[in-house]
Amino acid sequence: MDYVYDKERMSALLYQIVAQQAGDKAELWLRQKAEVWQQSGALQQFNLTFSAIPRFIGKNQIIIDSTQEAALKAIVPGFSVQGWPADRVARAWWLLQLPVADKTAYVKQLETLFDAAEMNELAALYGALPLLAFPEEWTLRTAEGIRSNIGTVQEAIMLNNPYPALYLSEAAWNQLVMKAIFTDKQIGRIIGLDERANAALAAVLTDYAHERWAAGRTVNPMLWRLVGPFVNETSFSDIKRVWNSENTIEREAAALACAQTTYAPAIELLRERPALKAEIDADVLNWNLLSEKLN
Amino acid sequence: MCCSHELTEKDLAPITANPIFLEKIKGMRFFDPHVHMTSRTTDDYQAMADAGVVAIIEPAFWLGQPRTGVDTFRDYFNSLIGWERFRSSQFGIKHYCTIGLNSKEANNERLAEQVMEILPLFIYKEGVVGVGEIGFDDQTPAEDKYYRAQLELAKEAMLPVQIHTPHRDKKKGTQRSMDIAIEHGLDPRMIIVDHNNEETVKEVLDRGFWAAFTIYPFTKMGNERMVEIVKQYGSERIMINSAADWGISDPLAVPKTAALMLERGISIKDIELVCYQNAIDAFAQSGQINVSEFDTVKEIDQNLKYNGSSVLRGGQQPRVDKNATIIR
């Protein structure tokens, strides 16, 4: 399967967004480049345009309205370009202009772009993962990107990107979440965070919390969101430690973790603070709100 | 300090005040158009930011050990437009680079051919402000060949050229570099001739090229000599850089020289030209320098990371007190 979504509609919509926000001159340049590319099919032309996009499109932040946002998500669930720099949106659109008839050639061309990409190009390529054809082909590349030390590149993969949750193996997924926490990302913006929570990840994260505590460092309270559903005898002592914290947000995180499990002692613990439990039941305390308080 | 000097308690006490030169140039902005940050530590980035360096150019150069395959060139070029650029942004310093095959390694012709093939993949990238540093080392026929080929490449891409002039037989090498550039139809205004000294500067300026000076201990310019050169030749088309690399060199050479110039009576306007503006004017001919980005790089992580959220987390590097005994 090449594209797993309606590529033509996505392409049209992205083009419309770029045209609207980057101005007439930029739109004209992009249109001309597309015409030249369609006629010549010369890969060097394709690569040069991909590199030159920021010079002509600029980097203004793209703000889309709720209709456009909903339209994007209707085509590719979870995908949005809200807040992207204009050049990144234009690059995502440009990638959709590559022919997919020959899978080997398509994959090779994408790999060439990755191999010679500068920092912003890397972020554009990884941000466009949910739009690429042959989605199963990019899992190793994604895992490689997670190893990057460049913050913008990590975030293009980790945050607001629906691709990893759909296609990464459990080990690669766990590495993504672990690294996001380790590098202090807003993990509430990882798509599929709760759906792909798993016992192995919970175990890694509690070990990580122990290391942090041993070093006298703080632990991101959001971490307990991923431990909550898998609380067991061992990790329950950690939850209790957080439950007794002097920090309000940490106590709330412990309460939320307890509300995620059927582990009896945790349910029992939550009853000790009926006010917190009531807030959770009424949904005035949840992980999203906690995440906002943190940032 | 050396053997003849008796260490006292005072010498061993941590430095708590800013060095005097930093006080003098407080509030000034500097552009170092030649510095090999790949060979430097993050501590240097921090010190440069503190001293007012807002933007730098990192020319592609010889890593000190010959490369044996084209892939290591590819990875090096990639690091100049990727990792190194990110590392710099963490300290709020805008990072540009020039891409080229250095003169020393032009002598390995088998490899040089392969490098020439991949150069077009890189010279059109965002933030690549020129072809460099290229030119002569030994002044061999192979160096001549690849210098010419890269001049043609720069002409086609309409990019400035950053010329490395040789350590040995410098005067002749510099003349020859300029002659060849003219022969290939390049405009001297698009060419920055680097590592000048008292012997080469006059001709470089007279022929309309940009004259860059490298403030580098022992082998290149000292900054006292540099002050005299600015006194004699003025500030037009003259710029200074540190060319700091893996040798004994100083990434603060530009701000330190600015302080010395100030102390020795050179006007603020001239200092600004030599330590900031001229380099921008020369390399902005690439169309790749936007001065407003010197400010936005200070928030760039925020913008790119959090899509406009006003909160900075995990972005720029936290400050570390270098004088503290405790490391946390």
XYZ file of C-alpha atoms in Angstrom:
623
model
C 0.000 0.000 0.000
C 1.526 3.338 -0.929
C -0.548 6.052 0.751
C -2.802 4.891 3.554
C -4.918 8.043 3.436
C -6.406 10.372 0.849
C -3.201 11.910 -0.416
C -4.796 14.183 -3.019
C -7.013 15.865 -0.431
C -4.094 16.286 1.963
C -1.906 17.738 -0.752
C -4.596 20.230 -1.762
C -5.221 21.273 1.809
C -1.546 21.774 2.657
C -1.063 23.784 -0.505
C -4.029 25.959 0.389
C -2.616 26.595 3.870
C 0.817 27.540 2.533
C -0.654 29.723 -0.217
C -2.887 31.533 2.260
C -0.177 32.280 4.754
C 3.074 32.631 2.843
C 1.840 35.196 0.348
C 1.372 35.397 -3.434
C 5.038 35.585 -4.349
C 5.830 32.479 -2.360
C 2.869 30.653 -3.842
C 3.946 31.549 -7.366
C 7.465 30.262 -6.720
C 6.138 26.991 -5.326
C 3.752 26.527 -8.258
C 6.530 27.134 -10.775
C 8.835 24.693 -9.023
C 6.100 22.065 -9.063
C 5.544 22.570 -12.792
C 9.252 22.268 -13.548
C 9.458 19.147 -11.421
C 6.428 17.537 -13.063
C 7.869 18.163 -16.497
C 11.503 17.286 -15.881
C 11.309 14.635 -13.172
C 14.962 15.449 -12.399
C 15.760 14.405 -8.854
C 18.374 17.109 -8.472
C 15.609 19.622 -9.109
C 13.505 17.959 -6.458
C 16.357 18.103 -3.913
C 17.266 21.700 -4.659
C 13.683 22.871 -4.237
C 13.380 20.963 -0.987
C 16.495 22.781 0.300
C 15.502 26.195 -1.073
C 11.970 26.279 0.374
C 12.728 28.422 3.456
C 14.299 31.145 1.309
C 11.100 31.645 -0.634
C 8.396 30.517 1.766
C 9.810 31.946 4.994
C 9.432 30.638 8.490
C 6.405 32.459 9.796
C 4.406 30.430 12.212
C 1.376 28.817 10.580
C -1.906 29.398 12.377
C -4.830 27.393 11.016
C -8.484 27.735 11.994
C -10.526 24.986 13.573
C -12.088 24.008 10.229
C -8.702 23.421 8.641
C -7.463 21.639 11.713
C -10.482 19.328 11.651
C -10.039 18.756 7.920
C -6.389 17.704 8.386
C -7.315 15.350 11.195
C -10.161 13.892 9.146
C -7.657 12.862 6.490
C -4.880 11.690 8.816
C -6.038 11.217 12.415
C -3.893 13.132 14.882
C -2.034 15.087 12.193
C -1.884 18.865 12.332
C 0.410 21.632 11.144
C -0.748 24.077 13.781
C 2.175 26.260 14.867
C 4.624 24.803 12.346
C 6.942 27.229 10.560
C 5.684 27.871 7.022
C 8.711 26.227 5.377
C 7.999 22.980 7.185
C 4.436 22.853 5.887
C 5.660 23.622 2.367
C 8.235 20.850 2.642
C 5.575 18.386 3.780
C 3.555 19.334 0.709
C 6.606 19.042 -1.536
C 7.230 15.477 -0.330
C 3.746 14.551 -1.514
C 4.775 15.478 -5.051
C 7.145 12.503 -5.283
C 5.921 9.654 -7.500
C 5.211 6.396 -5.670
C 4.802 4.011 -8.599
C 8.286 2.598 -8.024
C 8.544 1.817 -4.332
C 12.298 1.188 -4.330
C 12.999 4.484 -6.043
C 10.640 6.329 -3.701
C 12.258 4.908 -0.579
C 15.749 5.567 -1.921
C 14.917 9.174 -2.706
C 13.526 9.763 0.786
C 16.596 8.151 2.345
C 18.814 10.447 0.264
C 16.979 13.451 1.654
C 17.381 12.159 5.203
C 21.098 11.454 4.684
C 21.968 14.991 3.585
C 19.415 16.895 5.644
C 20.265 19.916 7.736
C 18.577 20.449 11.082
C 15.348 22.050 9.853
C 15.079 19.629 6.970
C 15.354 16.748 9.412
C 12.550 18.217 11.510
C 10.452 18.628 8.343
C 11.110 15.065 7.204
C 10.328 13.520 10.574
C 7.296 15.750 11.066
C 5.995 14.489 7.728
C 6.293 10.796 8.684
C 2.510 10.373 9.002
C 2.160 11.594 5.408
C 4.763 9.401 3.718
C 3.832 6.535 1.439
C 4.702 2.970 2.492
C 4.488 3.816 6.215
C 5.946 0.473 7.324
C 9.243 1.438 5.649
C 10.133 4.234 8.093
C 10.283 2.501 11.454
C 14.068 2.076 11.530
C 14.532 5.647 10.360
C 12.219 6.829 13.151
C 14.156 4.857 15.746
C 17.322 6.461 14.372
C 15.739 9.903 14.691
C 14.866 9.258 18.334
C 18.587 8.705 18.939
C 19.259 12.228 17.681
C 20.595 14.737 20.143
C 19.023 17.637 18.294
C 16.029 18.836 20.296
C 14.007 20.061 17.334
C 14.439 16.735 15.563
C 13.453 14.720 18.627
C 10.352 16.821 19.039
C 9.303 16.536 15.418
C 9.093 12.785 16.017
C 7.870 12.678 19.587
C 5.300 15.431 19.886
C 1.966 15.789 18.084
C 3.067 13.125 15.632
C 0.664 10.207 15.081
C 3.214 8.039 13.226
C 5.236 6.473 16.083
C 2.266 5.138 18.052
C 0.896 3.468 14.921
C 4.058 1.876 13.589
C 6.822 1.533 16.177
C 7.534 -1.771 17.923
C 7.083 -1.819 21.677
C 10.822 -1.536 22.299
C 11.195 1.461 19.975
C 8.077 3.077 21.401
C 9.349 2.676 24.946
C 12.646 4.223 23.916
C 10.765 7.201 22.481
C 8.778 7.800 25.670
C 11.768 7.222 27.911
C 13.893 9.643 25.909
C 11.092 12.224 25.874
C 10.981 12.130 29.652
C 14.757 12.105 29.924
C 15.028 15.193 27.710
C 12.230 16.975 29.529
C 9.645 17.124 26.750
C 5.972 17.881 27.310
C 4.988 14.249 27.268
C 1.280 15.048 27.320
C 1.779 15.938 23.655
C 2.932 12.442 22.698
C 0.132 10.954 20.600
C -0.929 7.489 21.790
C 0.762 7.862 25.178
C -1.985 6.109 27.166
C -3.001 3.651 24.446
C 0.519 2.302 24.152
C 1.397 2.323 27.859
C 2.792 -1.077 28.823
C 4.197 -2.940 31.792
C 7.768 -2.988 30.457
C 7.764 0.784 30.067
C 6.287 1.237 33.548
C 9.114 -0.891 34.989
C 11.801 1.099 33.142
C 10.282 4.349 34.344
C 10.133 3.350 37.990
C 13.804 2.347 37.792
C 14.505 5.709 36.264
C 12.638 7.438 39.112
C 14.774 5.547 41.627
C 17.936 6.725 39.905
C 16.735 10.310 39.981
C 15.841 10.110 43.641
C 19.175 8.499 44.502
C 20.916 11.433 42.808
C 18.820 13.938 44.737
C 17.030 15.091 41.584
C 13.337 15.615 40.959
C 11.101 13.262 38.964
C 8.680 14.561 36.353
C 5.233 13.906 37.924
C 3.849 12.998 34.471
C 5.914 9.843 34.641
C 3.362 8.291 37.031
C 0.722 8.502 34.322
C 2.522 5.632 32.613
C 3.070 3.670 35.814
C -0.512 4.017 37.136
C -2.185 1.330 34.993
C 0.527 -1.203 35.925
C 0.911 -0.519 39.637
C 2.031 -3.629 41.475
C 3.578 -4.481 44.786
C 6.961 -3.037 43.853
C 5.886 0.201 42.260
C 3.194 0.831 44.851
C 5.873 1.899 47.350
C 6.970 4.525 44.808
C 3.425 5.761 44.369
C 3.167 6.069 48.154
C 6.363 8.078 48.237
C 4.936 10.513 45.688
C 1.594 10.485 47.496
C 3.371 11.789 50.594
C 5.329 14.440 48.751
C 5.383 18.028 49.946
C 4.681 19.125 46.397
C 0.976 19.474 45.533
C 1.399 18.485 41.907
C 3.256 15.330 42.882
C 0.480 14.380 45.319
C -2.071 14.951 42.581
C -0.020 12.807 40.190
C 0.009 9.990 42.724
C -3.756 10.277 43.116
C -4.260 10.168 39.355
C -2.021 7.116 39.118
C -4.088 5.386 41.799
C -7.274 6.187 39.891
C -5.894 4.352 36.841
C -5.540 0.945 38.438
C -7.554 -1.947 39.848
C -4.763 -2.727 42.315
C -6.648 -2.814 45.605
C -4.097 -1.097 47.891
C -3.921 1.833 45.449
C -7.693 2.194 45.400
C -7.632 2.026 49.172
C -4.978 4.755 49.310
C -6.991 7.081 47.109
C -9.948 6.812 49.506
C -7.774 8.434 52.185
C -8.075 11.742 50.387
C -11.727 11.989 49.385
C -11.325 15.582 48.187
C -8.759 14.562 45.578
C -10.804 11.537 44.579
C -13.861 13.723 44.097
C -11.892 16.081 41.878
C -10.745 13.179 39.742
C -14.258 11.713 39.533
C -15.592 15.097 38.449
C -12.770 15.412 35.898
C -11.576 18.711 37.332
C -8.289 16.959 37.983
C -6.811 14.945 35.133
C -3.436 14.412 33.480
C -3.957 17.124 30.878
C -4.699 19.745 33.492
C -1.772 18.557 35.554
C 0.461 18.857 32.515
C -0.684 22.437 31.998
C 0.083 23.278 35.602
C 3.602 21.990 35.087
C 4.309 24.174 32.076
C 52.555 31.504 34.547
C 55.568 29.200 34.598
C 58.300 27.664 36.639
C 59.891 30.917 37.707
C 56.655 32.040 39.280
C 55.931 31.107 42.867
C 52.264 30.121 43.314
C 50.520 32.150 45.971
C 47.173 31.761 47.681
C 45.915 34.536 45.451
C 46.754 32.623 42.306
C 44.840 29.627 43.530
C 41.705 31.505 44.525
C 38.870 31.177 42.018
C 38.330 34.106 39.705
C 35.110 35.721 40.770
C 34.999 38.965 38.827
C 34.611 39.191 35.076
C 37.890 39.649 33.246
C 38.548 43.307 32.539
C 38.147 42.952 28.789
C 34.571 41.757 29.262
C 33.671 44.864 31.227
C 34.981 47.111 28.478
C 32.936 45.606 25.684
C 29.751 45.050 27.619
C 26.723 45.403 25.357
C 28.681 45.091 22.093
C 27.804 42.420 19.546
C 30.366 40.345 17.666
C 30.365 38.117 14.622
C 33.212 35.585 14.359
C 33.258 34.612 10.668
C 35.773 31.798 11.050
C 35.742 29.410 13.979
C 35.888 25.600 14.015
C 33.456 24.836 16.801
C 33.557 21.106 16.046
C 36.910 21.144 17.829
C 35.693 23.177 20.795
C 33.725 22.383 23.919
C 30.339 23.661 24.972
C 32.123 25.727 27.619
C 33.556 27.777 24.768
C 30.076 28.424 23.394
C 29.028 29.670 26.802
C 32.055 31.944 27.112
C 31.504 33.305 23.594
C 27.857 34.056 24.313
C 28.865 35.815 27.524
C 31.404 37.918 25.624
C 28.815 39.128 23.116
C 29.402 36.781 20.168
C 25.969 36.546 18.530
C 26.790 34.703 15.322
C 29.581 32.624 13.847
C 30.643 30.970 10.621
C 32.200 27.541 10.767
C 34.176 26.785 7.612
C 34.668 23.170 6.594
C 38.318 22.319 7.239
C 40.869 19.650 7.852
C 40.110 17.727 11.034
C 43.778 17.220 11.882
C 43.794 13.647 10.637
C 43.344 12.747 6.978
C 40.019 11.186 6.032
C 40.016 7.905 4.171
C 36.548 7.832 2.655
C 33.913 10.138 1.256
C 31.374 9.132 3.896
C 33.366 10.818 6.633
C 33.237 14.019 4.594
C 29.484 13.572 4.252
C 29.089 13.074 7.988
C 31.286 16.080 8.702
C 29.296 18.330 6.367
C 26.111 16.965 7.935
C 27.354 17.827 11.392
C 28.036 21.416 10.293
C 24.427 21.888 9.213
C 22.954 19.715 11.952
C 24.412 18.900 15.296
C 26.876 21.790 15.486
C 24.187 24.251 14.488
C 21.915 22.903 17.191
C 24.674 22.942 19.799
C 25.309 26.584 18.986
C 21.618 27.484 19.177
C 21.521 26.111 22.700
C 23.754 29.013 23.665
C 21.800 31.554 21.645
C 24.505 31.849 18.981
C 23.458 31.821 15.329
C 25.564 29.292 13.456
C 26.370 29.466 9.755
C 28.910 27.480 7.805
C 30.851 27.350 4.583
C 31.252 24.037 2.790
C 34.226 22.956 0.729
C 37.085 20.571 0.167
C 40.086 21.885 2.103
C 43.382 22.376 0.320
C 45.341 19.758 2.248
C 42.925 16.988 1.357
C 42.613 18.137 -2.240
C 45.915 16.307 -2.649
C 44.196 12.950 -2.235
C 42.766 13.021 -5.740
C 40.821 9.774 -5.595
C 38.938 11.058 -2.580
C 38.769 14.641 -3.822
C 36.793 13.552 -6.882
C 34.195 11.881 -4.686
C 33.957 14.906 -2.412
C 33.363 17.166 -5.414
C 30.417 14.936 -6.319
C 28.665 15.416 -2.983
C 29.376 19.143 -2.557
C 26.281 20.232 -4.535
C 24.140 18.342 -2.014
C 25.346 20.686 0.689
C 26.162 24.109 -0.679
C 22.525 24.992 -1.332
C 21.449 24.225 2.212
C 19.951 26.778 4.528
C 22.632 28.651 6.485
C 25.450 27.730 4.100
C 26.904 31.166 3.430
C 29.780 30.308 1.144
C 32.209 27.834 -0.331
C 35.137 27.465 2.023
C 37.647 27.265 3.268
C 39.386 26.492 0.030
C 42.660 27.579 -1.574
C 46.273 26.577 -1.210
C 48.349 24.740 1.344
C 51.374 23.261 -0.473
C 50.439 24.920 -3.765
C 50.475 21.610 -5.642
C 48.813 20.983 -9.031
C 46.030 18.995 -7.321
C 45.290 21.915 -5.001
C 45.165 24.187 -8.014
C 42.733 21.865 -9.790
C 40.219 21.568 -6.946
C 40.482 25.216 -6.007
C 39.441 26.094 -9.550
C 36.654 23.513 -9.602
C 35.240 24.911 -6.383
C 35.432 28.485 -7.629
C 33.258 27.391 -10.540
C 30.843 25.772 -8.125
C 30.635 28.962 -6.037
C 30.039 31.015 -9.158
C 27.191 28.801 -10.231
C 25.599 28.816 -6.782
C 26.220 32.581 -6.459
C 27.930 32.072 -3.127
C 30.829 33.975 -1.538
C 34.177 32.188 -1.342
C 36.258 31.936 1.814
C 39.908 31.532 0.862
C 42.466 29.936 3.122
C 45.913 31.329 2.386
C 48.953 29.118 2.986
C 51.216 29.266 6.024
C 54.328 28.805 3.904
C 55.101 31.062 0.964
C 52.064 33.062 2.010
C 52.536 36.153 -0.087
C 52.872 34.295 -3.358
C 50.077 31.903 -2.442
C 47.760 34.792 -1.677
C 48.532 36.529 -4.955
C 48.018 33.328 -6.867
C 44.665 32.661 -5.136
C 43.428 36.086 -6.192
C 44.762 35.771 -9.745
C 42.968 32.485 -10.268
C 39.702 33.818 -8.852
C 39.824 36.737 -11.277
C 40.736 34.362 -14.104
C 37.561 32.399 -13.371
C 35.488 35.532 -13.550
C 34.623 35.906 -9.892
C 33.907 39.334 -8.456
C 36.513 40.229 -5.759
C 33.618 41.499 -3.638
C 32.408 37.904 -3.382
C 35.744 36.718 -2.043
C 37.012 36.796 1.499
C 40.779 36.267 1.610
C 41.606 34.883 5.022
C 44.661 34.752 7.309
C 46.168 38.006 6.044
C 49.171 39.701 7.600
C 51.147 42.929 7.220
C 52.723 41.595 4.019
C 49.534 40.650 2.183
C 46.897 43.144 3.303
C 47.675 46.030 0.976
C 47.402 44.095 -2.252
C 44.248 42.252 -1.135
C 42.504 45.523 -0.340
C 43.838 47.320 -3.418
C 42.465 44.608 -5.667
C 39.006 44.940 -4.133
C 38.859 41.707 -2.103
C 37.727 41.388 1.510
C 40.677 41.013 3.878
C 40.145 38.779 6.889
C 42.644 38.477 9.724
C 42.955 35.549 12.062
C 43.854 36.438 15.615
C 45.678 33.267 16.571
C 48.596 32.985 18.958
C 52.114 32.165 17.724
C 51.395 31.376 14.066
C 49.044 34.039 12.731
C 48.138 37.560 13.902
C 48.487 38.923 17.385
C 45.864 41.467 18.334
C 48.333 44.250 19.075
C 49.521 43.981 15.481
C 45.894 43.949 14.425
C 45.271 47.274 16.136
C 48.126 48.774 14.130
C 46.727 47.397 10.879
C 43.335 48.988 11.518
C 45.089 52.245 12.399
C 46.947 52.120 9.095
C 44.323 50.721 6.707
C 41.073 51.759 8.366
C 38.025 49.548 8.618
C 36.785 49.180 5.066
C 36.562 45.533 3.898
C 38.602 44.361 6.899
C 37.314 41.750 9.312
C 38.804 39.659 12.082
C 38.179 36.117 13.223
C 39.547 33.613 15.718
C 39.850 30.532 13.478
C 39.838 28.737 16.839
C 40.266 25.010 16.267
C 42.021 22.015 17.818
C 45.266 23.952 18.177
C 46.184 26.453 20.865
C 43.758 29.160 19.872
C 41.196 31.450 21.439
C 37.468 31.466 20.675
C 37.272 34.863 22.391
C 39.806 36.421 20.026
C 37.237 38.724 18.409
C 35.813 40.244 21.621
C 39.304 40.469 23.144
C 40.627 42.306 20.110
C 37.642 44.645 20.206
C 38.512 45.461 23.815
C 42.107 46.139 22.879
C 41.080 48.344 19.966
C 38.845 50.321 22.286
C 41.657 50.720 24.766
C 44.032 51.882 22.041
C 41.768 54.569 20.709
C 40.076 53.013 17.696
C 36.577 54.400 17.253
C 33.509 52.360 18.175
C 32.312 52.671 14.602
C 35.488 51.115 13.208
C 35.416 48.357 15.805
C 31.854 47.516 14.868
C 32.784 47.297 11.200
C 35.811 45.102 11.759
C 34.322 42.857 14.442
C 30.743 42.572 13.241
C 29.294 44.386 10.261
C 31.853 43.771 7.507
C 31.653 40.025 7.905
C 27.878 40.220 7.722
C 27.999 42.355 4.586
C 30.457 40.019 2.907
C 28.707 36.752 3.673
C 25.143 38.098 3.439
C 25.766 38.163 -0.299
C 24.820 34.487 -0.060
C 21.261 35.580 0.686
C 21.471 33.339 3.731
C 22.053 35.809 6.563
C 19.165 37.544 8.194
C 20.344 39.676 11.097
C 16.977 39.459 12.842
C 17.743 35.773 13.346
C 20.555 36.684 15.730
C 17.798 37.562 18.145
C 15.364 34.800 17.309
C 18.005 32.118 17.757
C 17.870 33.023 21.412
C 14.273 31.793 21.501
C 14.427 29.414 18.591
C 14.161 26.293 20.691
C 11.101 27.616 22.367
C 9.407 28.438 19.089
C 10.229 25.240 17.344
C 9.752 23.009 20.304
C 6.601 24.238 21.823
C 4.817 25.721 18.867
C 4.646 29.161 20.339
C 3.966 28.170 23.892
C 5.563 30.876 25.969
C 7.288 28.476 28.269
C 10.945 27.602 27.980
C 11.747 24.116 29.179
C 14.581 21.879 28.150
C 15.677 24.501 25.657
C 18.759 26.512 26.255
C 21.471 25.063 28.387
C 21.202 25.756 32.087
C 23.952 27.938 33.502
C 26.692 26.327 35.508
C 28.801 28.238 37.961
C 32.317 27.422 36.777
C 33.880 28.656 39.986
C 31.902 26.455 42.294
C 33.611 23.410 43.766
C 30.303 21.587 43.932
C 29.038 19.919 40.746
C 25.396 18.870 40.768
